[in-house]
PDB file of C-alpha atoms in Angstrom:
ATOM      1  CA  UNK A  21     -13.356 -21.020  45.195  1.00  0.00           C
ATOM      2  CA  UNK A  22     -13.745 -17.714  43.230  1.00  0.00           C
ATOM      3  CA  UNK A  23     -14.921 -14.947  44.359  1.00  0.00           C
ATOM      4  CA  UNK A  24     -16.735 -11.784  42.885  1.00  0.00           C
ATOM      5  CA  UNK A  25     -17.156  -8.689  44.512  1.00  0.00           C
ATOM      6  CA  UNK A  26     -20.109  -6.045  43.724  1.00  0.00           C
ATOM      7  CA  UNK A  27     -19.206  -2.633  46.192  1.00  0.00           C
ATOM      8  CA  UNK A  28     -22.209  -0.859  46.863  1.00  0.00           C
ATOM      9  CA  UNK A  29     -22.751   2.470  48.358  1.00  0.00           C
ATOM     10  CA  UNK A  30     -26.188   2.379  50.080  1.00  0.00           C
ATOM     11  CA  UNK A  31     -28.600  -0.624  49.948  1.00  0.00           C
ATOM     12  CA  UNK A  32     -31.564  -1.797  52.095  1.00  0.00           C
ATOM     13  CA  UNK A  33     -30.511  -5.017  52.297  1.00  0.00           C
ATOM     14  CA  UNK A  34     -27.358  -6.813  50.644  1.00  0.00           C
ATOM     15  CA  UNK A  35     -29.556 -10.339  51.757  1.00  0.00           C
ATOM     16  CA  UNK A  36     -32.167  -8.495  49.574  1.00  0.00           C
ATOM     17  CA  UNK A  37     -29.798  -7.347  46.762  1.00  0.00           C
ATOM     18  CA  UNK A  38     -27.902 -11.115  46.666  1.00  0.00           C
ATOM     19  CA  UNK A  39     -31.273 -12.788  46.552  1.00  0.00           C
ATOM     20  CA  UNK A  40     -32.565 -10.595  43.430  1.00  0.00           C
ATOM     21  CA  UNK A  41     -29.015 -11.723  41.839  1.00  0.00           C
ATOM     22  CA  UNK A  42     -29.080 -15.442  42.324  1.00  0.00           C
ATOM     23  CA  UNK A  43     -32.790 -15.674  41.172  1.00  0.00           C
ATOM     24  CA  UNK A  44     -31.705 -14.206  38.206  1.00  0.00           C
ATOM     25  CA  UNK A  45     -28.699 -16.927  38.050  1.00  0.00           C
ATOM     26  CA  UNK A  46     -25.660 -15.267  39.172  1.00  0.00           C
ATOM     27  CA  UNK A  47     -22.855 -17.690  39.812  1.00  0.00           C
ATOM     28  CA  UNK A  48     -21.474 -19.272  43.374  1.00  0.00           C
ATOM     29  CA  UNK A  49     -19.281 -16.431  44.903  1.00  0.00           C
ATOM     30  CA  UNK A  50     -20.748 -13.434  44.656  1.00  0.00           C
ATOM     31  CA  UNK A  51     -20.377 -11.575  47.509  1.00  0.00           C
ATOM     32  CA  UNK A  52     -22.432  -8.279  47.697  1.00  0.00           C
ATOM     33  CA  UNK A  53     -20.942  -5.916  49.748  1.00  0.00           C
ATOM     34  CA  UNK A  54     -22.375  -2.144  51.117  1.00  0.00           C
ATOM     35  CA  UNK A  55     -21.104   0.754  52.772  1.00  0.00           C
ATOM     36  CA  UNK A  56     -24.374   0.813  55.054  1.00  0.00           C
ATOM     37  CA  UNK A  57     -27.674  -0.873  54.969  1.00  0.00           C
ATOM     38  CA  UNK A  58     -30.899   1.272  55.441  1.00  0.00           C
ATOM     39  CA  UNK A  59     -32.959  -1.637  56.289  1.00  0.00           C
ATOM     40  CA  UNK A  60     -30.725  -4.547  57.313  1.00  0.00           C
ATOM     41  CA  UNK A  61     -32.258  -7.097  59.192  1.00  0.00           C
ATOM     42  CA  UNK A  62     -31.184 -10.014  61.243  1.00  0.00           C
ATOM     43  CA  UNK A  63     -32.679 -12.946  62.091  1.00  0.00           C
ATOM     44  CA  UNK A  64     -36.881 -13.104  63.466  1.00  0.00           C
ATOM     45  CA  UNK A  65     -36.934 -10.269  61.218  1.00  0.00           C
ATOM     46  CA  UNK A  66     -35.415  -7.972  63.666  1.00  0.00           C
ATOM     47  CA  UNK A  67     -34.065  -4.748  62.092  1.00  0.00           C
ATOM     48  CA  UNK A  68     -29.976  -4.315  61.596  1.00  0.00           C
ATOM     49  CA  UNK A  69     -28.536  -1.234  62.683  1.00  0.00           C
ATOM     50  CA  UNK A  70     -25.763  -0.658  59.486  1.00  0.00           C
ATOM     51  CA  UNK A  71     -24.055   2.507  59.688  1.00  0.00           C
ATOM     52  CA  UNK A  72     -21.210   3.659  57.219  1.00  0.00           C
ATOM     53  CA  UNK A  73     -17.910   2.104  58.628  1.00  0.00           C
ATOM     54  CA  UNK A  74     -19.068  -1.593  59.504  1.00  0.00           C
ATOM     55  CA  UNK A  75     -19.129  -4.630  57.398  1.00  0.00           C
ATOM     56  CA  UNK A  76     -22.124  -5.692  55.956  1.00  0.00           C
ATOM     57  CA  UNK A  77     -21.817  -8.134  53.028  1.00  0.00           C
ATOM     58  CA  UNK A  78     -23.916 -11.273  51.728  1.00  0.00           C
ATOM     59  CA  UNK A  79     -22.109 -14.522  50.093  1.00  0.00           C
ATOM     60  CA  UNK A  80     -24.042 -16.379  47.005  1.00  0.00           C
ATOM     61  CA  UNK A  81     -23.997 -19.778  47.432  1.00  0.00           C
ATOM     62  CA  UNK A  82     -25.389 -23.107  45.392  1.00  0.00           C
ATOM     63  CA  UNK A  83     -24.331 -26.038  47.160  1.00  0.00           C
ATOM     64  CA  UNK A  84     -25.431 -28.974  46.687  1.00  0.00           C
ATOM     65  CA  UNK A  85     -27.292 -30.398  50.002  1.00  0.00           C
ATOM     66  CA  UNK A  86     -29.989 -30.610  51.690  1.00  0.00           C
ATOM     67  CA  UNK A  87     -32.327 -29.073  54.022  1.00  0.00           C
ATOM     68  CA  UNK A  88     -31.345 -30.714  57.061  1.00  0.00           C
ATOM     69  CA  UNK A  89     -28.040 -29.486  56.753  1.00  0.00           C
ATOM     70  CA  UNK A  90     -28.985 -25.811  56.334  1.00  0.00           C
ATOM     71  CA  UNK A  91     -27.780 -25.588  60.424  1.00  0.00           C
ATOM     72  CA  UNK A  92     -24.433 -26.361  59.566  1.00  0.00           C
ATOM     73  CA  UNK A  93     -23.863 -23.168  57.980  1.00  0.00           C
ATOM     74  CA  UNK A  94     -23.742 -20.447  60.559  1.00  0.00           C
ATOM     75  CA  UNK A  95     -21.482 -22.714  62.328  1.00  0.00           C
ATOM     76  CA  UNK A  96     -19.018 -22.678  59.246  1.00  0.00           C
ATOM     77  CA  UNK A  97     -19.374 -19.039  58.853  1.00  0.00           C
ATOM     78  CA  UNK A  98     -18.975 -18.106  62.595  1.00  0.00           C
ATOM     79  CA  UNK A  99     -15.908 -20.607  62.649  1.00  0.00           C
ATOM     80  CA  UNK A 100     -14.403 -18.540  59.393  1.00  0.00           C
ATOM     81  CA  UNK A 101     -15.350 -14.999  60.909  1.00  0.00           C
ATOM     82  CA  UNK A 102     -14.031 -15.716  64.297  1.00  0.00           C
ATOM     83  CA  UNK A 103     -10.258 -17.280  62.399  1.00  0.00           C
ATOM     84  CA  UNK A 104     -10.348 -13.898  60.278  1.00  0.00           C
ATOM     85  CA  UNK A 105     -11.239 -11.169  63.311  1.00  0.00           C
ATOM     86  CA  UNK A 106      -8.336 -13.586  65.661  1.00  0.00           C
ATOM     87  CA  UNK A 107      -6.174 -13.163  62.995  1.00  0.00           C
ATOM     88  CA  UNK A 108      -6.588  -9.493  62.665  1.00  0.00           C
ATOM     89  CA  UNK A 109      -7.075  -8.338  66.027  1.00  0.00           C
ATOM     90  CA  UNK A 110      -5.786 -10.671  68.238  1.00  0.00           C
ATOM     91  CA  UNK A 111      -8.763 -10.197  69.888  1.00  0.00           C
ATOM     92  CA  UNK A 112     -10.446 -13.822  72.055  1.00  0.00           C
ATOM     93  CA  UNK A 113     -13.645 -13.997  69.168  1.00  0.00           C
ATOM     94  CA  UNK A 114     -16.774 -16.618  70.696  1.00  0.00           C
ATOM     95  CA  UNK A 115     -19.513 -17.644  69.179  1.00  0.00           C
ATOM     96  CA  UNK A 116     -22.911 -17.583  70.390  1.00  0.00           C
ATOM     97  CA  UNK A 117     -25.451 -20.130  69.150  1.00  0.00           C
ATOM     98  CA  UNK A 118     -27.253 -19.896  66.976  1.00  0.00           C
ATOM     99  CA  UNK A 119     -25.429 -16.777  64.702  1.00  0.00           C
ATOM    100  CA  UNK A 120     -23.507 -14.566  66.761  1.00  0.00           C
ATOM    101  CA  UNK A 121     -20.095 -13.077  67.142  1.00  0.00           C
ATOM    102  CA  UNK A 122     -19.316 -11.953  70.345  1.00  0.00           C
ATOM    103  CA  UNK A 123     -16.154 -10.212  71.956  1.00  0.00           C
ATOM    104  CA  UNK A 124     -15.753  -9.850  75.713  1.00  0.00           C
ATOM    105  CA  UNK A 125     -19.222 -10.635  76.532  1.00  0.00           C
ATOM    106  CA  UNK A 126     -20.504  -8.246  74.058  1.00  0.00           C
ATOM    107  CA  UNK A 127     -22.006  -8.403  70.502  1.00  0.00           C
ATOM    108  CA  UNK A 128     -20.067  -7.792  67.752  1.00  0.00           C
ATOM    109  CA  UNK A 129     -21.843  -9.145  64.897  1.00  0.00           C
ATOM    110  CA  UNK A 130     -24.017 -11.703  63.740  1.00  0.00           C
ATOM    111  CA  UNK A 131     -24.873 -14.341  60.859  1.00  0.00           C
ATOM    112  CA  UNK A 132     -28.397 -14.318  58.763  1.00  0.00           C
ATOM    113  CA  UNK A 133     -28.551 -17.405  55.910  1.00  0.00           C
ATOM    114  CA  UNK A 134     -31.476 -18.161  53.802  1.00  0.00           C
ATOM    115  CA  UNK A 135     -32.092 -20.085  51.268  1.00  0.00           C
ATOM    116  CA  UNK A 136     -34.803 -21.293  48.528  1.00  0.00           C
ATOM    117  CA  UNK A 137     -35.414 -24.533  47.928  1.00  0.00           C
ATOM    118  CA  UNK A 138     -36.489 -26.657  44.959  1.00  0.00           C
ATOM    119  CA  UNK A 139     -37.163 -30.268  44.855  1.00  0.00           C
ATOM    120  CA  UNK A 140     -35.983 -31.001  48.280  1.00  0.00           C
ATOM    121  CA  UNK A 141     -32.775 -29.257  47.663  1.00  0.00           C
ATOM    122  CA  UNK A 142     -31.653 -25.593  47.771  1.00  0.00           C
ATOM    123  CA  UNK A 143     -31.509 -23.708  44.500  1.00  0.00           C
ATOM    124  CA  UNK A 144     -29.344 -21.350  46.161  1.00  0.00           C
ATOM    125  CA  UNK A 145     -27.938 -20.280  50.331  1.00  0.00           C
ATOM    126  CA  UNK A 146     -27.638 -16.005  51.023  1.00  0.00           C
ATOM    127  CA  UNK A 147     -25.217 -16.225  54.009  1.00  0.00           C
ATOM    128  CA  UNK A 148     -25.407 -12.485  55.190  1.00  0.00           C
ATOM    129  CA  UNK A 149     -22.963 -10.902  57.612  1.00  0.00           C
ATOM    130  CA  UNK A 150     -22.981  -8.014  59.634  1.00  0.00           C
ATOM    131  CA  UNK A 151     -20.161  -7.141  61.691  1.00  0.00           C
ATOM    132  CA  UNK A 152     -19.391  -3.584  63.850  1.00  0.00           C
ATOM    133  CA  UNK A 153     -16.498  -2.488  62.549  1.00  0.00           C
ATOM    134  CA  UNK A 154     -14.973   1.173  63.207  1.00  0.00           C
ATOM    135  CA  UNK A 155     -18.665   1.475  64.876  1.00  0.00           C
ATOM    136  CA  UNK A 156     -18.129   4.380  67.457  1.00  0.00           C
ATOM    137  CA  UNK A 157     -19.618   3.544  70.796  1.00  0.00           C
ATOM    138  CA  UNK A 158     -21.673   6.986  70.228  1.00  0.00           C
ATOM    139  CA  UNK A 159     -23.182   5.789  67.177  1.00  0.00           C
ATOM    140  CA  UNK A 160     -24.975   2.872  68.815  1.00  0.00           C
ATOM    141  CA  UNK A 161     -28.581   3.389  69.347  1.00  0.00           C
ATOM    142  CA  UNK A 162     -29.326   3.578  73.245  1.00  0.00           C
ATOM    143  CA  UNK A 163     -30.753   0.072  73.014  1.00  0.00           C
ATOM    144  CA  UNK A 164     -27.797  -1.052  71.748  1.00  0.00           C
ATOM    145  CA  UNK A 165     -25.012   0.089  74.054  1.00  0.00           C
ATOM    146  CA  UNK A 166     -24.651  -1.831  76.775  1.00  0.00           C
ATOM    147  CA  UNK A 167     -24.881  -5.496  74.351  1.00  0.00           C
ATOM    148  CA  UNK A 168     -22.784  -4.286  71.296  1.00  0.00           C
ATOM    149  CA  UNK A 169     -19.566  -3.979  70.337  1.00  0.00           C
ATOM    150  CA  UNK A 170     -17.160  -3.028  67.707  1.00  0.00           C
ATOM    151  CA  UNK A 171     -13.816  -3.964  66.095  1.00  0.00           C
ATOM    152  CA  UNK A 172     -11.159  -1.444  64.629  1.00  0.00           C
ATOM    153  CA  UNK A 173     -10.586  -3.360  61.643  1.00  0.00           C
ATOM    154  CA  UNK A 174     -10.651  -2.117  58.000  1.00  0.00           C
ATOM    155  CA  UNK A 175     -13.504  -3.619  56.441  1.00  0.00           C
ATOM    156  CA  UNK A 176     -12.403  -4.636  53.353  1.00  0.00           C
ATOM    157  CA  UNK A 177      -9.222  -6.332  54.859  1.00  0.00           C
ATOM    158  CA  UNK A 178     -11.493  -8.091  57.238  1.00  0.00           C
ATOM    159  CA  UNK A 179     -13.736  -9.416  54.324  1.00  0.00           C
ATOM    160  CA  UNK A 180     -10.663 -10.501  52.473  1.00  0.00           C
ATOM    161  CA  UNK A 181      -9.383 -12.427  55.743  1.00  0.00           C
ATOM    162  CA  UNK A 182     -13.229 -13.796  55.780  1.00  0.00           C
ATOM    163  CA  UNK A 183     -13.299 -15.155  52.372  1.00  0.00           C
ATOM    164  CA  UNK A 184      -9.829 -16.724  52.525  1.00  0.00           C
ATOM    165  CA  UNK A 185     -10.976 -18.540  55.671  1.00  0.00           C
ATOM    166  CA  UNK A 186     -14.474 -19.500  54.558  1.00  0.00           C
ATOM    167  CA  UNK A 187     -13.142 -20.693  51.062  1.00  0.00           C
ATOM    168  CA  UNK A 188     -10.542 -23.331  53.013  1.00  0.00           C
ATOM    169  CA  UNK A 189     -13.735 -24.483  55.463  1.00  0.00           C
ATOM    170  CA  UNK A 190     -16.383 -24.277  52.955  1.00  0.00           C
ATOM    171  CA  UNK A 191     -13.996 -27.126  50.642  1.00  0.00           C
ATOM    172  CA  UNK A 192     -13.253 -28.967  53.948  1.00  0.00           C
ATOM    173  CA  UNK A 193     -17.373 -28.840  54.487  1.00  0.00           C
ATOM    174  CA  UNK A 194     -18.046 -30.434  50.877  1.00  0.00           C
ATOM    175  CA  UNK A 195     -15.399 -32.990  51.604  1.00  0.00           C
ATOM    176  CA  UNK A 196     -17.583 -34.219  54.583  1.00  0.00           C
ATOM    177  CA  UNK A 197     -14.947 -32.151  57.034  1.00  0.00           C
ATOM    178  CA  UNK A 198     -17.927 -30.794  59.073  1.00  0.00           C
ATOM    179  CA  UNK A 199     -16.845 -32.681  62.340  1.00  0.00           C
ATOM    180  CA  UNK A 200     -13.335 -30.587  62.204  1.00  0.00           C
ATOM    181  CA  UNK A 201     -15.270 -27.696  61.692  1.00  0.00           C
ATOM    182  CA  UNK A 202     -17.834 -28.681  64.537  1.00  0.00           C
ATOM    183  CA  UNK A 203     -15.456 -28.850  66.821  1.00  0.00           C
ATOM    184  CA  UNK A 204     -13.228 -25.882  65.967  1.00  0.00           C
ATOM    185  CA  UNK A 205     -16.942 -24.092  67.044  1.00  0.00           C
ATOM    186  CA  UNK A 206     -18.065 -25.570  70.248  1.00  0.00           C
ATOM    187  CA  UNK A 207     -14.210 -24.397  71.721  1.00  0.00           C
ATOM    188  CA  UNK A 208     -15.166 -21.157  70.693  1.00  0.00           C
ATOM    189  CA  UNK A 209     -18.675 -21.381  72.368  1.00  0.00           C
ATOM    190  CA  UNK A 210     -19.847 -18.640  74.178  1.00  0.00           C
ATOM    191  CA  UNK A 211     -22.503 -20.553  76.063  1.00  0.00           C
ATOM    192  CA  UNK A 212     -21.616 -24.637  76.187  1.00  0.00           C
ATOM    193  CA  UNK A 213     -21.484 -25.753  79.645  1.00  0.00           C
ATOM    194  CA  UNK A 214     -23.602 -22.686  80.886  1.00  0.00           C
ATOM    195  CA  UNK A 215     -27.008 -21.967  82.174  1.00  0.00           C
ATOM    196  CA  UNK A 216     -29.079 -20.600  79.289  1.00  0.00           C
ATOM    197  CA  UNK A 217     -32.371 -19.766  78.166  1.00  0.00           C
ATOM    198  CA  UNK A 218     -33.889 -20.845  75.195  1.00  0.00           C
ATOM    199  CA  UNK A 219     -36.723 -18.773  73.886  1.00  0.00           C
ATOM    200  CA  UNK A 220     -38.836 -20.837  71.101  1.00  0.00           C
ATOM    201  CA  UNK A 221     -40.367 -19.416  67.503  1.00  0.00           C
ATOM    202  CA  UNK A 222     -43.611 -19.927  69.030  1.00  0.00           C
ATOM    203  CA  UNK A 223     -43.182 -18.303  72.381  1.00  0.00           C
ATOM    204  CA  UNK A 224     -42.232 -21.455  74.658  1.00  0.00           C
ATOM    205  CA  UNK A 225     -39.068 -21.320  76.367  1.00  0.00           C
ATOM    206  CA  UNK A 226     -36.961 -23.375  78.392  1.00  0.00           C
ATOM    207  CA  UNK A 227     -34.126 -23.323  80.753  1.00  0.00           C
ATOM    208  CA  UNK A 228     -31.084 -25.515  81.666  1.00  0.00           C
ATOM    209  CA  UNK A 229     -27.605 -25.922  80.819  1.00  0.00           C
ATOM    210  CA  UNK A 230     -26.472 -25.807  77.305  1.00  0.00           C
ATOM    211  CA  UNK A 231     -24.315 -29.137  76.471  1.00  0.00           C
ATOM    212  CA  UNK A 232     -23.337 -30.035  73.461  1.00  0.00           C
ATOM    213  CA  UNK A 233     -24.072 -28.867  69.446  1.00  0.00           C
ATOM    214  CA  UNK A 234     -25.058 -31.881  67.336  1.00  0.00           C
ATOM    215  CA  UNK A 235     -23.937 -33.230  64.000  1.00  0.00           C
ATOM    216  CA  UNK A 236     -26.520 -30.764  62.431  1.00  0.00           C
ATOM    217  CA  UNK A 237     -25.639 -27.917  64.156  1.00  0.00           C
ATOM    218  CA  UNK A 238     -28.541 -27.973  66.771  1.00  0.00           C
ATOM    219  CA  UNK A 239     -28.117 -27.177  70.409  1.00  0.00           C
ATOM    220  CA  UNK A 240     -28.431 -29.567  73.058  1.00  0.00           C
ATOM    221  CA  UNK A 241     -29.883 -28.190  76.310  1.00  0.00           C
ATOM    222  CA  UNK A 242     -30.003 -30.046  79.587  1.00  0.00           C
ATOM    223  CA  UNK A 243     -32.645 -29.146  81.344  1.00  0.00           C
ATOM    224  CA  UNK A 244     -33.213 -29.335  85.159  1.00  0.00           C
ATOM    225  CA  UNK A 245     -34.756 -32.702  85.201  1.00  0.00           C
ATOM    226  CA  UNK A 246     -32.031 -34.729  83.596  1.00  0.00           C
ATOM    227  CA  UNK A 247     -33.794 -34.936  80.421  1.00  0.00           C
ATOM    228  CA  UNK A 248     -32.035 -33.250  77.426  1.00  0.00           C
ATOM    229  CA  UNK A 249     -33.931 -31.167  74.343  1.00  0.00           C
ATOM    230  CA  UNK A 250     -32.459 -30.609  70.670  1.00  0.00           C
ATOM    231  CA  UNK A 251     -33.666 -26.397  69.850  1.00  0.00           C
ATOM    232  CA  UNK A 252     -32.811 -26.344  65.661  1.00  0.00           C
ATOM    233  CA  UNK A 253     -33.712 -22.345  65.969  1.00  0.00           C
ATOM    234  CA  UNK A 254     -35.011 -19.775  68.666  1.00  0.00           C
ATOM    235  CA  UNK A 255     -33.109 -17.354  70.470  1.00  0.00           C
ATOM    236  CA  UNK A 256     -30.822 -18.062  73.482  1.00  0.00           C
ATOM    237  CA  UNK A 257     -29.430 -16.064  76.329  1.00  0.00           C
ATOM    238  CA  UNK A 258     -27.605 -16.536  79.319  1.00  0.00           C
ATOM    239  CA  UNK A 259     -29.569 -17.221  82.428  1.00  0.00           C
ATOM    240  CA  UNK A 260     -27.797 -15.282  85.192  1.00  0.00           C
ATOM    241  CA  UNK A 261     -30.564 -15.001  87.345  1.00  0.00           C
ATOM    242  CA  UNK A 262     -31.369 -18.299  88.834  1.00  0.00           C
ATOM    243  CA  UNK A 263     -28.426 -20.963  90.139  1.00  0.00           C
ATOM    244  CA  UNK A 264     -28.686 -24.566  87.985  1.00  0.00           C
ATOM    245  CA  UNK A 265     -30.554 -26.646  89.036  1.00  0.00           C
ATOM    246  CA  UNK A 266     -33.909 -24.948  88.849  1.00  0.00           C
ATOM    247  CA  UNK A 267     -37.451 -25.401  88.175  1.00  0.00           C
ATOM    248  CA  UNK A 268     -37.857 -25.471  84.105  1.00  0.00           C
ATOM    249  CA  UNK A 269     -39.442 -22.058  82.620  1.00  0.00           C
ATOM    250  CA  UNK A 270     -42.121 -23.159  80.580  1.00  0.00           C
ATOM    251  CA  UNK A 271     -44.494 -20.464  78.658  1.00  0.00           C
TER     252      UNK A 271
END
């Protein structure tokens, strides 16, 4: 796979920027990279903090799929970030469902993808990345310090290690290798096997014991009562506060 990349200075977005490009047609492999974002966001629209010294870069893609299978990709992309930070730090990399990338407990970046779709396919995936690197603990906004972490990695030699990875999965992927990939991810789970909380898009939210990731990417949660519940999106923490079993949490 071939890849082109634009350096940036300052942007709001790179999602934003990457989207503008491939409407206008630019090819598979453009990766739009920035020095800092002034309005990156992650995903439920919640704002990115991007200072100068991270990595913060979005990936063109056009592959040819569909829409069911748009879960599959932050599980490709956390597999291919957590090889390249392993491989630079040494540091033990885990991946939280749905799209982040956590080190010792903490938060070290995360995965956004969207897409647009036409005729039942996508005309195009964004996969954007944000990952702390060379973040001072200082720098983190009080909100963020006690959740966040950062990596002392050079960002450009971490997005080189990314795109060397991601190329090798993202052939393996189109080969119908996802089940290699799959499970590459659930050993680097943060939270399979462990009492979690899943809060809903609409406000519902469930707890139980998170059990398995599916053959299109979707958690499995086992909830108190044997029964067992397939979450495609939402937001899930750990639930430290109650022993399993417990009574469900229903909103």
């Amino acid at each position: 796979m071939h890849f082109v990349v634009r350096e940036l200075e300052e942007v709001d977005s790179t999602n934003t920027v990457a989207r503008g490009l491939a409407e206008g047609g630019c090819p598979e492999g453009t990766v739009i990279l920035a020095h800092s974002q002034t309005a990156g966001r992650g995903r439920m629209g919640r704002a990115w903090f991007s200072p100068k010294g991270g990595l913060w870069f979005s990936l063109i893609l056009r592959p040819d799929m569909s829409p069911q299978e748009m879960g599959k990709f932050p599980i490709l992309v956390g597999v291919a970030m957590a090889r390249a930070i392993g491989a630079a730090s040494g540091l033990p990399v885990r991946l939280k469902w749905p799209n982040d990338i956590m080190i010792n407990g903490k938060k070290a970046g995360g995965i956004l993808v969207e897409s647009s779709l036409l005729g039942g396919k996508p005309r195009y995936v964004i996969v954007g990345v944000g990952i702390n690197a060379n973040v001072k603990f200082e720098e983190f906004p009080p909100e963020l310090k006690a959740i966040a972490t950062s990596v002392s990695i050079e960002p450009r030699e971490l997005l080189d290690a990314f795109l060397q990875e991601f190329a090798e999965l993202y052939e393996a992927f189109k080969c119908g290798g996802f089940g290699d990939i799959l499970l590459e991810a659930k050993g680097l789970s943060y939270i399979l096997g462990r009492p979690i909380r899943a809060a809903l898009p609409d406000g519902a939210a469930v707890e139980g014991v998170a059990v398995d990731i599916d053959d299109d990417g979707a958690l499995i949660v086992e909830l108190p009562s044997g029964a067992r519940e397939r979450f495609i999106g939402g937001e899930v923490s750990l639930s430290l506060v109650r022993p399993f079993p417990y009574p469900p949490l229903i909103q």
